[in-house]
XYZ file of C-alpha atoms in Angstrom:
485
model
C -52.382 40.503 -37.486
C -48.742 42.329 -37.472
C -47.612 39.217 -39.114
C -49.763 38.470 -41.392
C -49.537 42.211 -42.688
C -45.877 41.948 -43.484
C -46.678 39.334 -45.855
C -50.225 40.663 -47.655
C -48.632 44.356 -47.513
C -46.090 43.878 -50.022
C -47.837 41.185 -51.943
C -50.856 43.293 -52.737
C -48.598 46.334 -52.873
C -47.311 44.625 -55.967
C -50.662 44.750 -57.491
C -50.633 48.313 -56.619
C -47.162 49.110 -57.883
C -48.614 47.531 -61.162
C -52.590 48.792 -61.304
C -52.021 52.099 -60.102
C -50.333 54.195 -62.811
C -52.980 53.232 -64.962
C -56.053 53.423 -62.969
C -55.033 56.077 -60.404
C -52.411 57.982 -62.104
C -50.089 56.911 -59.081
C -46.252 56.708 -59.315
C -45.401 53.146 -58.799
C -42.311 54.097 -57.733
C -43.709 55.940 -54.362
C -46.453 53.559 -54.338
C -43.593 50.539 -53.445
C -42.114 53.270 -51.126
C -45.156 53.362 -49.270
C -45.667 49.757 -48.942
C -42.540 49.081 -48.171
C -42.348 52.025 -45.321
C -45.747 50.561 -43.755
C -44.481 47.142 -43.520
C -41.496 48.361 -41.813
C -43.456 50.786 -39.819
C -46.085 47.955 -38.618
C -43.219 45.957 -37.845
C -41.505 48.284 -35.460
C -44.766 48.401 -33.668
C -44.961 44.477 -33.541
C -41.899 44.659 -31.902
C -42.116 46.960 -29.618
C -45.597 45.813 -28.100
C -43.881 42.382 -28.420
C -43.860 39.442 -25.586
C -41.101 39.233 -23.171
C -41.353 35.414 -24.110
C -39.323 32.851 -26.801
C -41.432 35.137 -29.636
C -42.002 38.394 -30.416
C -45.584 37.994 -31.767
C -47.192 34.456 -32.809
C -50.332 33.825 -35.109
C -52.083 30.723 -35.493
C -55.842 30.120 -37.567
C -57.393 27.348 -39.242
C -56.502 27.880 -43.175
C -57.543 23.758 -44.633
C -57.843 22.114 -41.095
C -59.382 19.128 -43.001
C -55.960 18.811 -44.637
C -53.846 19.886 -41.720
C -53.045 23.269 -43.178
C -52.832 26.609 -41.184
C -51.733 29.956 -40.654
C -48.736 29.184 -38.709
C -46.600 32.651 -38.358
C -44.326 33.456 -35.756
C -41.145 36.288 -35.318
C -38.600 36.394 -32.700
C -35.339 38.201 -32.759
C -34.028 36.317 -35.743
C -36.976 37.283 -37.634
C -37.718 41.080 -36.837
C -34.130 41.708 -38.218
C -34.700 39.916 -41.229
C -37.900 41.072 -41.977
C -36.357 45.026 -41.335
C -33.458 44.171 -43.529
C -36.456 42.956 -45.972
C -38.525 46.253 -45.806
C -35.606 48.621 -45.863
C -33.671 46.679 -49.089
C -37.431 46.498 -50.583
C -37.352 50.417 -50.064
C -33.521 50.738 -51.419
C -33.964 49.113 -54.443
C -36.525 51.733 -55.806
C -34.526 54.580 -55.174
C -31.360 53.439 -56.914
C -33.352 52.049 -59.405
C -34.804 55.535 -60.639
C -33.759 54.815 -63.895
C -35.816 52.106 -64.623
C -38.437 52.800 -67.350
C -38.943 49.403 -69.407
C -42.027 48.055 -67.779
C -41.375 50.267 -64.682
C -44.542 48.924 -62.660
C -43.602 45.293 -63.280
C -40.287 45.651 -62.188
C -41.605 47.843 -58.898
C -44.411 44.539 -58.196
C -41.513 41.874 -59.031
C -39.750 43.696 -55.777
C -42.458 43.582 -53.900
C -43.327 40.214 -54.511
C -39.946 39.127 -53.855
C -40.317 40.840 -50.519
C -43.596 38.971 -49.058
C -42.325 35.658 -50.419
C -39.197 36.161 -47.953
C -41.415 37.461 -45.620
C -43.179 34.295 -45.470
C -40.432 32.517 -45.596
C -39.085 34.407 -42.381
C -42.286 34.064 -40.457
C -43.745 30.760 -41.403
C -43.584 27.749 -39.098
C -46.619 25.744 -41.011
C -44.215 23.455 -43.283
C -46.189 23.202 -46.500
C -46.955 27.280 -46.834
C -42.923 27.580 -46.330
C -42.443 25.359 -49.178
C -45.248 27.728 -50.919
C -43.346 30.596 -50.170
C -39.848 28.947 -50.625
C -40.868 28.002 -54.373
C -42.855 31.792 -55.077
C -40.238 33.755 -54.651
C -38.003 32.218 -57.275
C -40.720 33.776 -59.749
C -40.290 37.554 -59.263
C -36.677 37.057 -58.901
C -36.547 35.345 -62.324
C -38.139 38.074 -63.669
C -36.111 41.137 -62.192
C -33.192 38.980 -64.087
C -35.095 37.864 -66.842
C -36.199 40.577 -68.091
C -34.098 43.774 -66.902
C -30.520 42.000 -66.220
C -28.057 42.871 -68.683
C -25.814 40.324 -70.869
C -27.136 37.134 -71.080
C -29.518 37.314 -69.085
C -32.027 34.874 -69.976
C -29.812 31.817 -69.449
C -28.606 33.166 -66.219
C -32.294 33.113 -65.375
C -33.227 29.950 -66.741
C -29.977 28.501 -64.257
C -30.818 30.173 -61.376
C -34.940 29.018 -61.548
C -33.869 25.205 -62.467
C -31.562 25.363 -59.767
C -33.606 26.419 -57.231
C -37.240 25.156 -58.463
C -35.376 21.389 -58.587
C -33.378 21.504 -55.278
C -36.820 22.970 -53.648
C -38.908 19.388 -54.548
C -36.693 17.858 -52.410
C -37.719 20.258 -49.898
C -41.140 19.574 -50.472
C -41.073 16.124 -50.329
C -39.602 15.894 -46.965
C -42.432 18.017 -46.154
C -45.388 15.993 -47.378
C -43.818 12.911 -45.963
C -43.791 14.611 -42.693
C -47.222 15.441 -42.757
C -48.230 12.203 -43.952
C -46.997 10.322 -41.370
C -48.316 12.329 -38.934
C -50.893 11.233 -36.823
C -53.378 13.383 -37.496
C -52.333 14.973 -40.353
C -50.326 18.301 -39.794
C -47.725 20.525 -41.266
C -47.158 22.310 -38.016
C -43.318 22.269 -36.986
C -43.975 22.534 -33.707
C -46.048 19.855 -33.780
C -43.784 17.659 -35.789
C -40.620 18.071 -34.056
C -42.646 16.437 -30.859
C -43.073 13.194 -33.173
C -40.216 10.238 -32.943
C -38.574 9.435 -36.333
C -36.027 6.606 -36.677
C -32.122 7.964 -36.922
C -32.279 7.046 -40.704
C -35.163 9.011 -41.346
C -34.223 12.235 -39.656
C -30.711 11.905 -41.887
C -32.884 11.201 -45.183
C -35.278 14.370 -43.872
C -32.512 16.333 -43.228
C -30.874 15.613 -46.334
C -34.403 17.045 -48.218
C -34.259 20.197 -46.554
C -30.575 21.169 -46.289
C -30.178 20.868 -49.946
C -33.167 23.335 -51.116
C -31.102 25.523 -48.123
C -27.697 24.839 -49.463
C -28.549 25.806 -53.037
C -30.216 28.605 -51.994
C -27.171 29.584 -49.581
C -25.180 28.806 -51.381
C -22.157 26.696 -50.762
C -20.173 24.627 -53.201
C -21.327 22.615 -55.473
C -24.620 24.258 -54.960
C -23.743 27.063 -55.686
C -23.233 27.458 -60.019
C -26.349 29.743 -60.505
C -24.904 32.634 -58.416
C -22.097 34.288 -60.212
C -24.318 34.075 -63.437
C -27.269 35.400 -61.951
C -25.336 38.612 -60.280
C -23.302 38.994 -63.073
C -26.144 39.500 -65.308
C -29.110 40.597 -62.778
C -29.762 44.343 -62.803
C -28.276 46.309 -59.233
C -31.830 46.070 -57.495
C -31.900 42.378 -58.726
C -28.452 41.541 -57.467
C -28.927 43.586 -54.236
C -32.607 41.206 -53.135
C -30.332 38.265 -54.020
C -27.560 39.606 -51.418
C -29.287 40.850 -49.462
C -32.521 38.481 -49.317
C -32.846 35.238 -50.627
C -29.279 33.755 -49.906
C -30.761 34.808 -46.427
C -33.785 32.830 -46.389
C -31.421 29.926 -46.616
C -28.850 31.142 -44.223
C -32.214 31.138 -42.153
C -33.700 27.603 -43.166
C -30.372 25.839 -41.749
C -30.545 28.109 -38.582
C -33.996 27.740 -37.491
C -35.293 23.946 -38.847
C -32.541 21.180 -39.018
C -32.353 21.732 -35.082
C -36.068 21.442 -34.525
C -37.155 18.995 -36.507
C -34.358 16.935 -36.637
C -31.906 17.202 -33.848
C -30.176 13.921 -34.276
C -29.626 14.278 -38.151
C -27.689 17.280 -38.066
C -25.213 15.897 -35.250
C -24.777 13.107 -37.531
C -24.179 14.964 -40.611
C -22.442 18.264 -38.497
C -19.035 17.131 -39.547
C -19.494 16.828 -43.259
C -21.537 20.432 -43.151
C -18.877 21.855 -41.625
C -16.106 20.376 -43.969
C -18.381 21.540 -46.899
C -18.767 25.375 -45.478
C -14.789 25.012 -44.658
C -13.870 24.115 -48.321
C -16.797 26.791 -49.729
C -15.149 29.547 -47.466
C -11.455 29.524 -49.179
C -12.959 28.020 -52.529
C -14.835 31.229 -52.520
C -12.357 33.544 -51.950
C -9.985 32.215 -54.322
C -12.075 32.764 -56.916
C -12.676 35.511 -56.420
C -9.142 36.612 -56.825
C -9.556 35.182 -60.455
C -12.212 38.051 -61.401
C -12.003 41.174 -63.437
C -15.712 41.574 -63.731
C -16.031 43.478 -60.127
C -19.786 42.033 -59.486
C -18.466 38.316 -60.241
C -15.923 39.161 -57.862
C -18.702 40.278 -55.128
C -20.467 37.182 -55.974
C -17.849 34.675 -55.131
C -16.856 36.416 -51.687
C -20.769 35.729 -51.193
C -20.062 32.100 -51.289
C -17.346 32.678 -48.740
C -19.554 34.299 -46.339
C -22.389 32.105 -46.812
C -20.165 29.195 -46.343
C -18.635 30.752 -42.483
C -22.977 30.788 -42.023
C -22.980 27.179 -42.629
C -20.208 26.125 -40.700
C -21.382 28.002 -37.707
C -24.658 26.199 -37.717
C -23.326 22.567 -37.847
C -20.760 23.988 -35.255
C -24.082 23.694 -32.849
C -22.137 25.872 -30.143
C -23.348 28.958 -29.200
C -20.767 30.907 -30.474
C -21.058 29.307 -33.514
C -24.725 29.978 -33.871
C -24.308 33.422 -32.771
C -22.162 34.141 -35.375
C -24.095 32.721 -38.025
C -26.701 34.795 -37.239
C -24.603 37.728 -37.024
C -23.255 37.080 -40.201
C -26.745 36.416 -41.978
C -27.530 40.342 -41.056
C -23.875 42.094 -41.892
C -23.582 40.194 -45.351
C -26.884 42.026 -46.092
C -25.442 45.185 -45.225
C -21.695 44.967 -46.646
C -23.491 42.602 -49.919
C -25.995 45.149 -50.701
C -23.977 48.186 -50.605
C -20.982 46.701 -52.796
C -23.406 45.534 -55.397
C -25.385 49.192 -54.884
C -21.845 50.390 -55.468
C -20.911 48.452 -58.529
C -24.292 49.201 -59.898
C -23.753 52.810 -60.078
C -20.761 52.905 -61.394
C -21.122 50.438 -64.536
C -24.688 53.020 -64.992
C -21.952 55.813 -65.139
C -19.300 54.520 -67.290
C -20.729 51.709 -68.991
C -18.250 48.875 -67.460
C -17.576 46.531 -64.147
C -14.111 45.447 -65.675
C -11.343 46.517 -63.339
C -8.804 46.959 -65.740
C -10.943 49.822 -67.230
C -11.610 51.446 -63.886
C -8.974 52.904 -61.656
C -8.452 56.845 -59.699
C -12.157 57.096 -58.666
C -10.765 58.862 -55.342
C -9.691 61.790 -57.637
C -13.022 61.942 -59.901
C -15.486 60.741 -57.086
C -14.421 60.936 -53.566
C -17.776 59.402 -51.909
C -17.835 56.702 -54.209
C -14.380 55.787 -53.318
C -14.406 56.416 -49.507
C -17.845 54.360 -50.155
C -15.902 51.213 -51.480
C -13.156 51.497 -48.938
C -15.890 51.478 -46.073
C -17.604 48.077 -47.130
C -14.659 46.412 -48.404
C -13.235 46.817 -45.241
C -16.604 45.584 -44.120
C -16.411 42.189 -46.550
C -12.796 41.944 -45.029
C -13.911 41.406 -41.905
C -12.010 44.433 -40.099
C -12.606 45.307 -36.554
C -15.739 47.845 -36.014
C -18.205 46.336 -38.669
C -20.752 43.820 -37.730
C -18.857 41.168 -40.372
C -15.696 41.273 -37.809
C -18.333 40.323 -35.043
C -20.014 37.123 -36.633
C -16.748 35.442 -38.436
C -15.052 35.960 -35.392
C -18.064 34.441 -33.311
C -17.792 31.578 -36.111
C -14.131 30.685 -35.745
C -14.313 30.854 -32.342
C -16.832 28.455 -31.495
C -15.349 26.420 -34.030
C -11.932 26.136 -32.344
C -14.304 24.673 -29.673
C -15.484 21.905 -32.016
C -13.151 21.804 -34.436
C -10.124 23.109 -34.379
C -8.805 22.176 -38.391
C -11.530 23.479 -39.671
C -11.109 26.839 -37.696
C -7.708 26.869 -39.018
C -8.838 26.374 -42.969
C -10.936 29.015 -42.118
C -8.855 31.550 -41.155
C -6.859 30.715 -44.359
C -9.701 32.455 -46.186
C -9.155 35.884 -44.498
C -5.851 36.020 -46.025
C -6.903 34.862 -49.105
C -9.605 37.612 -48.900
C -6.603 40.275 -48.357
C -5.949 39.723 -52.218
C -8.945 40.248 -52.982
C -9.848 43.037 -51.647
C -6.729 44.486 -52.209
C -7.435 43.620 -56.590
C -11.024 45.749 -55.950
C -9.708 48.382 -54.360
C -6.701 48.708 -56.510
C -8.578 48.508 -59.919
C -11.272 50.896 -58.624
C -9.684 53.483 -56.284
C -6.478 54.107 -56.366
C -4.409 54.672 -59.487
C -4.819 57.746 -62.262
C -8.282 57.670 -63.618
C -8.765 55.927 -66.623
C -10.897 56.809 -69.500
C -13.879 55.107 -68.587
C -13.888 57.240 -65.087
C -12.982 60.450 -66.553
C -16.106 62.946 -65.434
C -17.976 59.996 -63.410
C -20.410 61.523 -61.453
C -19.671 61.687 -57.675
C -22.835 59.651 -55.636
C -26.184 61.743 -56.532
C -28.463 62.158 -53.295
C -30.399 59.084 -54.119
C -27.669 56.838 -53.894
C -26.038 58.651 -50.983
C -28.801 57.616 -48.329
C -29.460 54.567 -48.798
C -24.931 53.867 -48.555
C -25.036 55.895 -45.547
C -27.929 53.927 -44.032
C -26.183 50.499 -44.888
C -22.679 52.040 -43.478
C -24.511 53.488 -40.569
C -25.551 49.765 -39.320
C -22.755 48.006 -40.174
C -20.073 50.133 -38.145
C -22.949 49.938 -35.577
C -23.451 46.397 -34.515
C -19.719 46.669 -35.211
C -18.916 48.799 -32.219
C -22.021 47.848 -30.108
C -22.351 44.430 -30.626
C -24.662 43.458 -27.943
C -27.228 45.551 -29.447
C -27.596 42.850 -32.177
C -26.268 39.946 -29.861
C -29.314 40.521 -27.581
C -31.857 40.621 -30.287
C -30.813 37.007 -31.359
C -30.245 35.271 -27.944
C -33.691 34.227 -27.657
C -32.935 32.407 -31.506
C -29.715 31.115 -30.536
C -30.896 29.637 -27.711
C -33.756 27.545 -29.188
C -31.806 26.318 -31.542
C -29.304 25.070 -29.236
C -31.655 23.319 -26.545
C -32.491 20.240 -28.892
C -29.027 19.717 -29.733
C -28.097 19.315 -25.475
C -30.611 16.346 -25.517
C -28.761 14.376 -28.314
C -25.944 12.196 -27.769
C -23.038 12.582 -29.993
């Protein structure tokens, strides 16, 4: 029941985010608060009254058995952190987006909705109500940029939903063909990684999934929607897209090209790992092109996303570990630098970097704030980043050692910048534009504090995280020993 709360709780907290203020005289914004607080409360408990076993808690009923359709939900490790970082971003998002008025309950549903569709996402092991959940949360997502992002918004919107609705049928027809050749029918995972497919079709299979995954990741040339869609999403938009949905495809590659179809990722391994070693320095050149400073953000995304997909072909377990290391710090350091940018363009009206500069004179938290997760998105020793890319490369030098190499290219690359952010936002005499900015307001100052807080922890006590995900790590690695290179 746990698990199928952490789905209905935000999705019919939406409905309550949007009813109440009219028919209760409710605040929608503490109604989301308190959906999102009970989801992360009933998780804790889940967890803690969890199984010693491979999962955490597991949920299986009859939903079309006719059609081979079923409540399949199921959370280990990998899960419970994704579905806290869920809950607590869900929770973040409201507070630094006080200022929201323009269809205020919409906007508070659209986060909640966004919420249960990762959710399911996270939890779901029935392949057709994954590809539900993997096409419904492109809809409140749209919206939040649709209809509160900034610039032009609209087309941004438009390229992020064609993006992702289109690579998703492919996706979904993997999926039916599974279950269609099934004998009986079935969409259970489980289930289906038990049947024998030809090498050809596990490639072809593979090839369905990993692209709705890569898109959604997302790594070059995937990856077109993203800088539009940050640029012109609003913060708590940009920050569920960080912190959220680029996860849910960090965690497709992770958890379902090894179960289903062992064989097909060792044969295509190589050219994933070539793509995620090109996206990681093609990334972080870019972004030493921007000026906007939440383009900038946007391309290191497709850096860090790109070390998740090269860890997961890597199909070592350092490799693995890392990836799923990295899938939990990129929420943190994402999330706080677009939480961070957010505020700041609210204050002074601007994310261009050669109108900002001396914020450590006119707004010491902000700056020491930016200098915390930069150093974060760099990778530095003590954050949770320096943990997984270093898990990454390593295991890669045990597969691969060119690609480890190209790799580590991109932290120098990422030197420059970091060093162009930091610059053109900290240091320096204030410029107009940052004259009387507003130091963080109490609001803001939690939820940074929170997100710094868990980052320089898994940072300096890594094998509180390390342990969460062995069970993960492990599962994902025992089809791979059976198949012959």
């Amino acid at each position: 029941m746990a698990l199928t709360l952490q789905i209905l709780l935000p999705f019919f907290g939406g409905f309550a985010a949007l009813l109440a203020p009219r028919l209760a005289g409710l605040s929608e914004r503490w109604t989301t608060i308190a959906v999102m607080a009970l989801t992360l409360i009933v998780l804790l408990l889940a967890v803690v009254s969890g199984d010693d076993g491979r999962w955490l808690a597991f949920t299986r009923a009859d939903w079309a058995p006719s059609f081979g359709i079923q409540v399949l939900l199921a959370m280990d490790g990998l899960s419970a952190a994704l579905l806290a970082v869920s809950a607590g971003l869900g929770m973040i998002c409201v507070f630094i987006s006080w200022h929201v008025t323009h269809r205020s309950p919409l906007f508070h549903a659209a986060i909640c909705w966004t919420v249960a569709a990762s959710n399911g996402v996270f939890l779901s092991f029935d392949l057709l109500i994954l590809a539900f959940f993997w096409e419904l949360m492109i809809v409140p997502a749209f919206l939040l940029i649709a209809l509160w992002g900034h610039g032009d918004r609209e087309a941004a919107a438009i390229k992020f939903l064609v993006f992702n609705a289109v690579a998703g049928l492919g996706l979904l027809a993997a999926v039916f063909w599974m279950g269609a050749t099934s004998d009986p029918i079935t969409f259970d995972a489980f289930e289906l990684a038990r049947d024998e497919r030809s090498h050809t079709a596990q490639v072809l299979l593979l090839l369905g999934f990993a692209v709705a995954f890569m898109v959604k990741l997302p790594v070059p040339p995937f990856h077109a929607w993203l800088p539009d869609a940050h640029t012109n999403a609003p913060t708590a938009g940009s920050i569920l897209l960080a912190g959220l949905l680029l996860k849910t495809g960090a965690y497709g590659l992770f958890r379902f090209p090894p179960l289903l179809f062992p064989e097909g990722l060792v044969t295509l391994a190589p050219w994933g790992m070539a793509l995620g070693a090109f996206g990681v320095v093609y990334g972080a050149v870019l972004a030493c092109g921007q000026t906007d400073a939440k383009r900038l953000v946007a391309y290191t995304s497709v850096a860090h996303m790109s070390i998740v997909l090269m860890g997961v072909c890597g199909g070592v377990h350092f490799a693995l570990m890392g990836a799923g290391v990295e899938m939990i710090a990129h929420a943190f350091s994402s999330s706080a630098l677009f939480l961070l940018i957010g505020a700041l363009q609210h204050r002074t009206g601007t994310r261009d970097l050669r109108e900002l500069g001396g914020l450590q004179k006119t707004a010491p938290a902000f700056a020491t704030s930016f200098a915390l997760f930069f150093a974060a998105a760099l990778a530095m020793p003590g954050t949770a980043n320096f943990l997984g890319e270093a898990l990454v490369i390593t295991g890669m030098f045990q597969v691969n050692w060119v690609l480890a190499a190209i790799a580590l290219v991109s932290l120098v690359v990422s030197v420059v910048y970091a060093t162009r952010l930091i610059g053109g936002i900290v240091f320096g005499e204030p410029k107009p534009a940052v004259q009387g900015a507003h130091d963080l307001y109490r609001h803001e100052l939690w939820p940074i504090a929170v997100l710094g807080l868990c980052t320089l922890l898994f940072g300096l006590f890594p094998q509180a995280l390390i342990s969460v995900l062995r069970p993960a790590v492990e599962a994902a690695l025992t089809p791979l020993l059976f198949v012959q290179p």
